[in-house]
Coordinates of C-alpha atoms and ligand atoms in Angstrom, one line a residue:
X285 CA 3.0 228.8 -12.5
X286 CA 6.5 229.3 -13.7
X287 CA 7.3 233.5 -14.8
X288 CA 7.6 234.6 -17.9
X289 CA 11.5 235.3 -17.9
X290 CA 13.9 238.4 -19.5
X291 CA 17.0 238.6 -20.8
X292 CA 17.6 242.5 -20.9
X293 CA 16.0 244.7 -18.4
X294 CA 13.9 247.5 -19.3
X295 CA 15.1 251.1 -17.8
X296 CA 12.1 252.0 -15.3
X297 CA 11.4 255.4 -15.2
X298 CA 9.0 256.4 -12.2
X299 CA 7.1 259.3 -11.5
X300 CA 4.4 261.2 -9.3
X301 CA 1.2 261.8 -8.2
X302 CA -1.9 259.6 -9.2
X303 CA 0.2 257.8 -11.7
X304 CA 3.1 257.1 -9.6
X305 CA -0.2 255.1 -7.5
X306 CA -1.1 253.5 -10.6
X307 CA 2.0 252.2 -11.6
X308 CA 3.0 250.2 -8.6
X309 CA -0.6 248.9 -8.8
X310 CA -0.1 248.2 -12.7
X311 CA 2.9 246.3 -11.3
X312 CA 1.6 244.5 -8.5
X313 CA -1.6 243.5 -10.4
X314 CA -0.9 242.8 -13.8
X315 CA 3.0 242.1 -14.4
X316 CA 4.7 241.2 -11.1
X317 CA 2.7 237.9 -11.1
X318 CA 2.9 236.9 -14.6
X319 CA 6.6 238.2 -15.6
X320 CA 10.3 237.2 -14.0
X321 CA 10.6 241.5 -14.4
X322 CA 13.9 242.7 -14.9
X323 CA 14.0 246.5 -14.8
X324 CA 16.9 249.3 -14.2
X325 CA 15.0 251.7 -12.1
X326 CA 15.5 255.2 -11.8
X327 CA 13.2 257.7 -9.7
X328 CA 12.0 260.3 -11.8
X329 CA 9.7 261.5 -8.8
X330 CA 10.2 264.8 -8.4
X331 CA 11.8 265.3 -4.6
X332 CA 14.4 262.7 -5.9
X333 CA 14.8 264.7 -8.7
X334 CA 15.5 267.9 -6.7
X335 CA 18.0 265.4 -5.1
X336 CA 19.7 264.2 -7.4
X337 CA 19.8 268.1 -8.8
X338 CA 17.8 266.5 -12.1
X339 CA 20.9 263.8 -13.0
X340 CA 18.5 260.9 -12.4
X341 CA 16.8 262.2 -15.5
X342 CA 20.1 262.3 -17.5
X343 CA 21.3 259.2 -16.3
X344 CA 17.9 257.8 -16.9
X345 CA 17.9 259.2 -20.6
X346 CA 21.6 257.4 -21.0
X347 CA 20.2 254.5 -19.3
X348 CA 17.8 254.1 -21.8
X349 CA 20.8 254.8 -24.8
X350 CA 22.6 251.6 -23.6
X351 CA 20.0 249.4 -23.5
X352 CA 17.3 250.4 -26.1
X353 CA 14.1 250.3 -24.0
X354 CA 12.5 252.4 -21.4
X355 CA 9.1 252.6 -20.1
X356 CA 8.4 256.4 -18.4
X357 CA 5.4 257.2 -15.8
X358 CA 4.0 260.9 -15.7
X359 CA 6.2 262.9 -14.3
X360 CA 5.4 267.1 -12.6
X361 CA 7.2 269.2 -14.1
X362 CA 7.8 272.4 -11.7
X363 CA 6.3 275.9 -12.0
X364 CA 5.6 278.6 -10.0
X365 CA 2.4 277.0 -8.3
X366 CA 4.9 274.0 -7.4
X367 CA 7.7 276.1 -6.2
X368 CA 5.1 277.0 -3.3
X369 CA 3.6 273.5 -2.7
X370 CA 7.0 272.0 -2.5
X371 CA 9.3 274.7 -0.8
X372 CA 11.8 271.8 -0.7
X373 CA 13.0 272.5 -4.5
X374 CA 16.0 273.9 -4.8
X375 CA 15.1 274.7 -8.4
X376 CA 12.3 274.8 -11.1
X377 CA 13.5 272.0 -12.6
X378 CA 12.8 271.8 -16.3
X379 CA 10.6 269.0 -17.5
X380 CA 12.0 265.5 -17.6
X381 CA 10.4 264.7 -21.0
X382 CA 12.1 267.7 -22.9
X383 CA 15.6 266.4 -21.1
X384 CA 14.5 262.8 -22.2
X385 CA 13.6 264.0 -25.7
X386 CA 16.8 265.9 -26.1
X387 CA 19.0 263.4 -25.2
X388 CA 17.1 260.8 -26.9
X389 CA 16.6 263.2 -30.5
X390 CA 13.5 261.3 -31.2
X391 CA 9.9 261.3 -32.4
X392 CA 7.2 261.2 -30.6
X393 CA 3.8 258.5 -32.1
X394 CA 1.0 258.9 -30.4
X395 CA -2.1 256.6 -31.2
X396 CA -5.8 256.4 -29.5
X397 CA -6.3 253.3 -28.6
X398 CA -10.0 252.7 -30.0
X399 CA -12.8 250.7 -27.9
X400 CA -15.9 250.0 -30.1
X401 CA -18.3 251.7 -27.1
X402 CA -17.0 255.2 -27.4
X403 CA -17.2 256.6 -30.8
X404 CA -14.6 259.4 -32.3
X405 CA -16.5 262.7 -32.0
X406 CA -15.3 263.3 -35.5
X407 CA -18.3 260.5 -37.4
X408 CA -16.2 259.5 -40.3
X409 CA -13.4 258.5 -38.3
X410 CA -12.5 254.4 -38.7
X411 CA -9.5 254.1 -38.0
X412 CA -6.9 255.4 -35.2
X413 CA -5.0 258.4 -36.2
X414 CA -1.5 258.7 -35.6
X415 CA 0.5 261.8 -35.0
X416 CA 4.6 262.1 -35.2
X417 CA 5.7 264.9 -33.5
X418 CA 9.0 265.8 -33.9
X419 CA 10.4 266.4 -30.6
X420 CA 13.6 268.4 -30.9
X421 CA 14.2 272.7 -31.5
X422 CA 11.2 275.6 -32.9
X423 CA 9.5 277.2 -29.9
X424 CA 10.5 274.8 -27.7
X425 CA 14.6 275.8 -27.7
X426 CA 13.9 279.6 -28.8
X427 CA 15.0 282.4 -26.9
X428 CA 12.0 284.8 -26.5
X429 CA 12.7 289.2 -25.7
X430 CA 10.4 291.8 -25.1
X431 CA 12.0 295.3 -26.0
X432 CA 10.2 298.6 -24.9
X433 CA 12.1 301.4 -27.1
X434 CA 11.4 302.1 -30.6
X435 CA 14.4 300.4 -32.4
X436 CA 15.6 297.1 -34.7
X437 CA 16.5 293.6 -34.4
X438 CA 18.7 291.8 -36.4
X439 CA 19.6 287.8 -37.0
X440 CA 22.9 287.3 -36.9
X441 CA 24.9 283.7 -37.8
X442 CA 28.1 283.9 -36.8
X443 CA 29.9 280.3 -38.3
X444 CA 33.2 278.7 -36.7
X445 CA 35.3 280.1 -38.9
X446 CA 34.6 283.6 -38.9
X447 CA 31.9 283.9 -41.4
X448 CA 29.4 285.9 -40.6
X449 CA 25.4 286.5 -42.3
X450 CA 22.9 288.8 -41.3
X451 CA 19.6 289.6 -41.8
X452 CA 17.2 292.3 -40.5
X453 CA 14.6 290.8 -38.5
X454 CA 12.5 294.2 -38.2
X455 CA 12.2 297.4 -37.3
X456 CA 9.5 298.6 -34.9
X457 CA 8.2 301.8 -33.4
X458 CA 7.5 300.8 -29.9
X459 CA 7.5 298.0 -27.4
X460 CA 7.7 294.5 -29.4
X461 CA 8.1 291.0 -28.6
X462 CA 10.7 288.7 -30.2
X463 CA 11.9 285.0 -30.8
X464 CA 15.0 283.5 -31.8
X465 CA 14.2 279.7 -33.2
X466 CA 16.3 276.9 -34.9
X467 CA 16.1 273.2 -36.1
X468 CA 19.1 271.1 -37.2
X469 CA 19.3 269.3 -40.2
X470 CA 20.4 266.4 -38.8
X471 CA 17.5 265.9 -36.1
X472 CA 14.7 267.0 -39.3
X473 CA 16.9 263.8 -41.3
X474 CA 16.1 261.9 -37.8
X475 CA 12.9 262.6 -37.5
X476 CA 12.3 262.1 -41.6
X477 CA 13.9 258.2 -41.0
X478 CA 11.8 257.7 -38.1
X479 CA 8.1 258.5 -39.6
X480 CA 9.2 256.3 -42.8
X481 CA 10.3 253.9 -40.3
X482 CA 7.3 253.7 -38.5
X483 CA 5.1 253.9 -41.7
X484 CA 6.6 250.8 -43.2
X485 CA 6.6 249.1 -39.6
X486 CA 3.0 249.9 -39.1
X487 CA 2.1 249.1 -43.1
X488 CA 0.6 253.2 -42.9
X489 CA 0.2 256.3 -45.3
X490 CA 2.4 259.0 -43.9
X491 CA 1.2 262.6 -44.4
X492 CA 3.6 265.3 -43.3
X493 CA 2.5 269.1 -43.1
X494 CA 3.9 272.5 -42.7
X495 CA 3.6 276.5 -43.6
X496 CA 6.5 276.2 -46.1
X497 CA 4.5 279.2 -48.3
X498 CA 5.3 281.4 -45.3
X499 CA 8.2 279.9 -43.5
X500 CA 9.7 279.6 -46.9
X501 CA 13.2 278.8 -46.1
X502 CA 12.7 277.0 -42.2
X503 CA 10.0 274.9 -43.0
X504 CA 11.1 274.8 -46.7
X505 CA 14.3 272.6 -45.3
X506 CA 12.0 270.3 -43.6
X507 CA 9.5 269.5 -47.1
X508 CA 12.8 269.2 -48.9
X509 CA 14.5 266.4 -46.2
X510 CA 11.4 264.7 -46.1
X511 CA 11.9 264.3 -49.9
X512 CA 15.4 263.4 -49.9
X513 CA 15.0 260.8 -47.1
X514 CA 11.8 259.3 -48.8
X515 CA 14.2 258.1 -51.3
X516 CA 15.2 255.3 -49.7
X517 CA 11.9 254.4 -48.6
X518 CA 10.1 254.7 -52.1
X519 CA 10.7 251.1 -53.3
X520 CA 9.7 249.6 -49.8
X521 CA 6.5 251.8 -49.9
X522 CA 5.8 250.7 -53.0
X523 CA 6.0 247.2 -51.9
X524 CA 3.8 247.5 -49.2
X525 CA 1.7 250.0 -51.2
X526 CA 1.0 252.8 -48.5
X527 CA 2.3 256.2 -49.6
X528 CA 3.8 259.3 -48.6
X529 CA 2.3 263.0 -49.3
X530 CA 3.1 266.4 -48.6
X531 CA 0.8 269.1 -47.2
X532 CA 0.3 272.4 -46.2
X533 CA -0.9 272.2 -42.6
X534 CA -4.4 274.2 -43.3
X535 CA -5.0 271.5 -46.1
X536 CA -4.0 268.1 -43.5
X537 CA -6.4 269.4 -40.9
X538 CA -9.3 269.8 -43.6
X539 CA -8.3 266.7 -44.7
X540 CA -7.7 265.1 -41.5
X541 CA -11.0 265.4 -40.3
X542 CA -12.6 264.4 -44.0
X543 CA -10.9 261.2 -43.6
X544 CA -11.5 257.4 -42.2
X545 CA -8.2 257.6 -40.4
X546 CA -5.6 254.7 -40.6
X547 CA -2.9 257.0 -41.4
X548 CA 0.0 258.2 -39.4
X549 CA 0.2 262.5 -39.5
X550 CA 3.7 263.6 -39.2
X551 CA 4.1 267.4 -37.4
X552 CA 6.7 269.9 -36.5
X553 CA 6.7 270.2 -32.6
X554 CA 4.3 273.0 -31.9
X555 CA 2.1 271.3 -34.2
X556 CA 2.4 268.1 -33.4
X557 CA 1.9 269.4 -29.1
X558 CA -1.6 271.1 -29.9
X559 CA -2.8 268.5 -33.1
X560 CA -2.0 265.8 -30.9
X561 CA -4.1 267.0 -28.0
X562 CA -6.9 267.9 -30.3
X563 CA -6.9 264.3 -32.2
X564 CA -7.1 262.4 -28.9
X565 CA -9.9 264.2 -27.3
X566 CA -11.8 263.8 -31.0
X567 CA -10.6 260.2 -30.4
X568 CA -12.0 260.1 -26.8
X569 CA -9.2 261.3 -23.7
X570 CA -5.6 261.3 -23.7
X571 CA -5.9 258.1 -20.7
X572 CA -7.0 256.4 -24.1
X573 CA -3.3 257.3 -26.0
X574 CA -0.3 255.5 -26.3
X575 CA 2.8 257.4 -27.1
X576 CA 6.1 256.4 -27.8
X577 CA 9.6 258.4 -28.7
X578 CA 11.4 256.3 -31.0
X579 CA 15.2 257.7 -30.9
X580 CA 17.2 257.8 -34.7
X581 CA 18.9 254.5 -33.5
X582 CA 15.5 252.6 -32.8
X583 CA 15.8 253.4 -29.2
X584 CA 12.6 253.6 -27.3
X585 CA 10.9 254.9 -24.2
X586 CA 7.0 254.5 -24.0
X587 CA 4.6 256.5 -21.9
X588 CA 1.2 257.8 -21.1
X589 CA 0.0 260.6 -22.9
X590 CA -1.5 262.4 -19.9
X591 CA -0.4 263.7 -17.1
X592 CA 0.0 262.9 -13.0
X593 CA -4.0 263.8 -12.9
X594 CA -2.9 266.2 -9.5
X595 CA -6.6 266.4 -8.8
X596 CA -7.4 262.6 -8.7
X597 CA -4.4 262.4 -6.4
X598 CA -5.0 265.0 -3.9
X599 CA -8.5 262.9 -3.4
X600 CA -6.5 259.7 -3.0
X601 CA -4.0 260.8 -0.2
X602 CA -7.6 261.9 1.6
X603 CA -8.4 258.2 1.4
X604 CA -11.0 258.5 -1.3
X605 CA -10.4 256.0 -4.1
X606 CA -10.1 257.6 -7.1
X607 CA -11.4 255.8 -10.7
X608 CA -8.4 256.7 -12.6
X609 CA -7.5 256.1 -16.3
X610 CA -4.7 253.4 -16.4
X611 CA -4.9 252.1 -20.1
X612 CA -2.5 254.5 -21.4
X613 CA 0.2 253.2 -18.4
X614 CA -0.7 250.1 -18.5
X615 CA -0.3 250.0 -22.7
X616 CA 2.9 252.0 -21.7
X617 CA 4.1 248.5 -20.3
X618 CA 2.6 246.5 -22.7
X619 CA 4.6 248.6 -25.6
X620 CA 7.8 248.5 -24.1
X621 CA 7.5 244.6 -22.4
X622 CA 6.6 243.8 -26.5
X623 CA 9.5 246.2 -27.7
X624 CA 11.8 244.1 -25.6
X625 CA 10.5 240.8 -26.2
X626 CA 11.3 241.7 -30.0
X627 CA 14.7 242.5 -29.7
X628 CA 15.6 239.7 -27.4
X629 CA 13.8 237.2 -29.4
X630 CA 11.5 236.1 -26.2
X631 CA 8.2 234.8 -27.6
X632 CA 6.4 234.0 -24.3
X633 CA 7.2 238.0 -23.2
X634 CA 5.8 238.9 -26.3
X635 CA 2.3 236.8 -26.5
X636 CA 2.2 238.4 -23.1
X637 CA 2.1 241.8 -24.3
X638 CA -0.7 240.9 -26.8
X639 CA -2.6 239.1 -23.6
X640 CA -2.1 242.1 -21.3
X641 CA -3.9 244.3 -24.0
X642 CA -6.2 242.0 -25.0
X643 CA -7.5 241.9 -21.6
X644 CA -7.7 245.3 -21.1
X645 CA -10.0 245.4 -24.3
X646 CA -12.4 242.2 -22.8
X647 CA -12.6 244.0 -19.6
X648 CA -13.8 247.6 -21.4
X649 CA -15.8 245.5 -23.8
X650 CA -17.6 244.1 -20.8
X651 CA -18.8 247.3 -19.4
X652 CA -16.6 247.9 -16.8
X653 CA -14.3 251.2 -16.9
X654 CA -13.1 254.2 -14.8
X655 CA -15.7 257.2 -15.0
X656 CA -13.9 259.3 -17.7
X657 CA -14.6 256.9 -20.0
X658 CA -18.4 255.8 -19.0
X659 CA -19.4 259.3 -19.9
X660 CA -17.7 259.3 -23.3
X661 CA -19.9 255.6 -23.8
X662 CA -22.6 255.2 -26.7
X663 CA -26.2 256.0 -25.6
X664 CA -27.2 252.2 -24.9
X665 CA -24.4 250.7 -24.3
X666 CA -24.4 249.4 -20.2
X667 CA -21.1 250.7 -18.6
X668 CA -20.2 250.5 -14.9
X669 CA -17.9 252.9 -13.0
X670 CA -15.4 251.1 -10.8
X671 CA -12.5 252.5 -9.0
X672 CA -8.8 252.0 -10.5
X673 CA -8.0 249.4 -8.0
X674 CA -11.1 247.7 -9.2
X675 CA -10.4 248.2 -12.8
X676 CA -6.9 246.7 -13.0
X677 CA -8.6 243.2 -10.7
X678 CA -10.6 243.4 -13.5
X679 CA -8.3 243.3 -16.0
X680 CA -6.8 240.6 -13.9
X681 CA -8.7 238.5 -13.8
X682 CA -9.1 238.2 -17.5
X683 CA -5.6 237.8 -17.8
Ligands
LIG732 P1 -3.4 265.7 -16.4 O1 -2.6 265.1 -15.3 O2 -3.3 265.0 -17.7 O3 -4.9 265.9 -16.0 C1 -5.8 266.8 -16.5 C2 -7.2 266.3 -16.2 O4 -7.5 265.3 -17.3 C3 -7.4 265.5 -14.9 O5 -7.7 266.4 -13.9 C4 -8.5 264.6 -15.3 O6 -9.8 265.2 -15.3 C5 -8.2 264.2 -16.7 N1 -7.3 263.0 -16.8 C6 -6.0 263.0 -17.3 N2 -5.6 261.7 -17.2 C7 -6.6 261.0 -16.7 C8 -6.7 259.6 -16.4 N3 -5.7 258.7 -16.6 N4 -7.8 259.1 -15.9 C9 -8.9 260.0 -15.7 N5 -8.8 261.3 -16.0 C10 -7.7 261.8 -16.5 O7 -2.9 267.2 -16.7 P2 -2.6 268.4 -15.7 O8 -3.5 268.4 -14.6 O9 -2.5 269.6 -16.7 O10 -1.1 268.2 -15.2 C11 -0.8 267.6 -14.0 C12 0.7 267.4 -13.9 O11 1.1 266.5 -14.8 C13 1.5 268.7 -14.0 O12 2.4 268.9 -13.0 C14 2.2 268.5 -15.3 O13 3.5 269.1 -15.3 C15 2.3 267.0 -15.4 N6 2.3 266.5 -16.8 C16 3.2 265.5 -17.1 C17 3.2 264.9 -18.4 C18 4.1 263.7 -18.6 O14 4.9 263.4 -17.8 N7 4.0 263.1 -19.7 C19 2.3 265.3 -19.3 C20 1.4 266.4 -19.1 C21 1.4 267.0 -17.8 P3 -10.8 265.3 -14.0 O15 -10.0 265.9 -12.9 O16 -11.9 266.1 -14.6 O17 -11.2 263.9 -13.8
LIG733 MG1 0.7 269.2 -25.0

């Protein structure tokens, strides 16, 4: 059988643990035969990061700039607990996704990816729920301080040319804790473009939320981009009749779980960390997500949702086989070969993508899945544990 072949290769962004496994065995099994693949591969494991002293996730990130695509595994990031089980690191190094997502500026979609065996936990649910997280600034670039004395703090902007506001942030009478935070207009404008984006590219309602009656001015400045940017998009909304609201976030989550689903749920970056957690284990597991940062200039970089699952790959380096989750890597893969297919034009490469995933439904269909998702399985329906390496022959063969 001749390959499927590519024009443009993808930028290959490897990582650890169980999924660092999985992914040469996603390779091996499912694409390697099938596709001519042309990738630009960086290490993202995290000795070659320490190596590299973290620029293979920069160059990675620029990597994926210049040619529009990337597909990322899940990748450790250090703490304390790591320090000591790899006394090699010369640093905690921060985590590769934040560096990714800063130097990318994007948003983050994540979508369960729905099997017709395991049902939402939430009954009225129909249809997947998407969440866009806005990956840039709030808690996760804020500058935290815990003071002792009895005393004030103020917030002080200090512009470029000399300029200067302040603003009393407040005065306490003992030991207190503090945080400096910040967004940018021009990454909430980003991250406005890229939900309407998506919405019209996926034919969804958008619904955007945030505490704009208490964060009056900060999250005030989000509601009122969102407007301005919608703009442009009303006409095309129209057309396609899906729609765009505005919500206070206590409201979308009453909603949210009132409705059929089939929407995409745009949230700030805390809320989009914790809502998205909560939407896929409602959905079923995070191994059953597919996220994607999609970057202002339609750059993107697809990747699980979970984790390196540590405890899986302890087991496997004792020789045990482990019945690990690959769907979200393997629809990692799938997203980004179809991404790239798009953009080049190649048809074969794309009808691919749509086999690869269609396969990966016949086989879950069938019965056969790894042993997180057998116990999430409808009363009656006949499911069968297998092993990962299992699983993906499996899905194989189908193919
Ligand atoms: P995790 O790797 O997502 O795993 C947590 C638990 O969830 C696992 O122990 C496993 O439960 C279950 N699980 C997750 N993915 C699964 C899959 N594909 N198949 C089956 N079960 C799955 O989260 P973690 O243990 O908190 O983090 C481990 C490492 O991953 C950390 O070093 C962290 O820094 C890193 N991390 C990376 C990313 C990323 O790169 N995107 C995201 C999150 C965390 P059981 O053990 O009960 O089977
Ligand atoms: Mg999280």
């Amino acid at each position: 059988m001749d390959k499927i072949q590519m024009t443009t290769p993808i930028v290959e962004m490897d990582g650890d643990e169980m999924t660092r496994i999985l992914w040469q065995m996603i390779k091996d099994t499912l694409i390697l035969p099938y596709v001519d693949l042309k990738t630009e591969y960086y290490d993202l494991g995290l000795l070659h990061r320490n190596e590299t002293k973290d620029q293979v996730t920069v160059d990675a990130a620029n990597a994926t700039k210049k040619y529009g695509v990337a597909v990322k595994c899940a990748t450790i990031t250090p703490n304390k607990q790591r320090m000591e089980e790899y006394p090699q690191l010369t640093q905690m190094w921060k985590s590769p996704n934040g560096t990714i997502r800063s130097i990318l500026d994007g948003t983050v979609f994540r979508a369960p990816i729905l099997i017709d065996a395991v049902k939402p936990v939430v009954k009225n649910w129909k249809k997947p729920i998407t969440i866009a997280r806005h990956a840039y600034g709030d808690v996760y670039k804020a500058v935290d301080l815990y003071t002792e004395k009895p005393g004030k703090a103020t917030l002080v902007f200090e512009a470029e040319d000399g300029e200067t506001q302040e603003l009393l942030v407040q005065q306490v009478d003992g030991a207190a804790v503090w945080q400096g935070a910040h967004n940018k207009d021009s990454s909430i404008r980003s991250f406005a473009k890229a939900c309407f984006q998506y919405a019209v590219d996926t034919r969804q309602d958008l619904w955007f939320s945030t505490k704009d009656t208490i964060a009056k001015v900060y999250d005030g400045r989000f509601k009122a981009i969102f407007d301005e940017e919608f703009e442009a998009y009303a006409p095309k909304f129209k057309e396609l009749g899906i729609t765009y609201f505005y919500t206070l976030i206590d409201d979308a989550v009453a909603r949210v779980i009132r409705s059929e689903g089939g929407f995409i749920w745009a949230c700030k970056n805390y809320d989009g960390d914790v809502m998205s957690d909560m939407v896929s284990t409602a959905f079923g597991s995070l191994a059953m997500m597919t996220s994607v940062l999609v970057a202002p200039d339609g750059t993107t970089e697809y990747e699980a949702a979970h984790g390196t699952v540590t405890r899986h790959y302890y087991k496997w380096q004792k020789g045990e086989k482990t019945s690990t989750n690959p769907m979200a890597t393997i629809f990692a893969w799938s997203g980004a070969l179809r991404k790239r297919a798009q953009l080049d034009g190649l048809t074969d490469l794309e009808a691919f993508a749509d086999r690869l995933e269609a396969a990966c439904f016949r086989t879950l269909n069938d019965g056969i899945m790894t042993r997180d998702l057998v116990g999430l399985c409808e009363p009656g329906f006949e499911a069968k544990a297998v092993d990962s390496e299992t699983f993906l022959k499996e899905i194989a063969a189908r193919l």
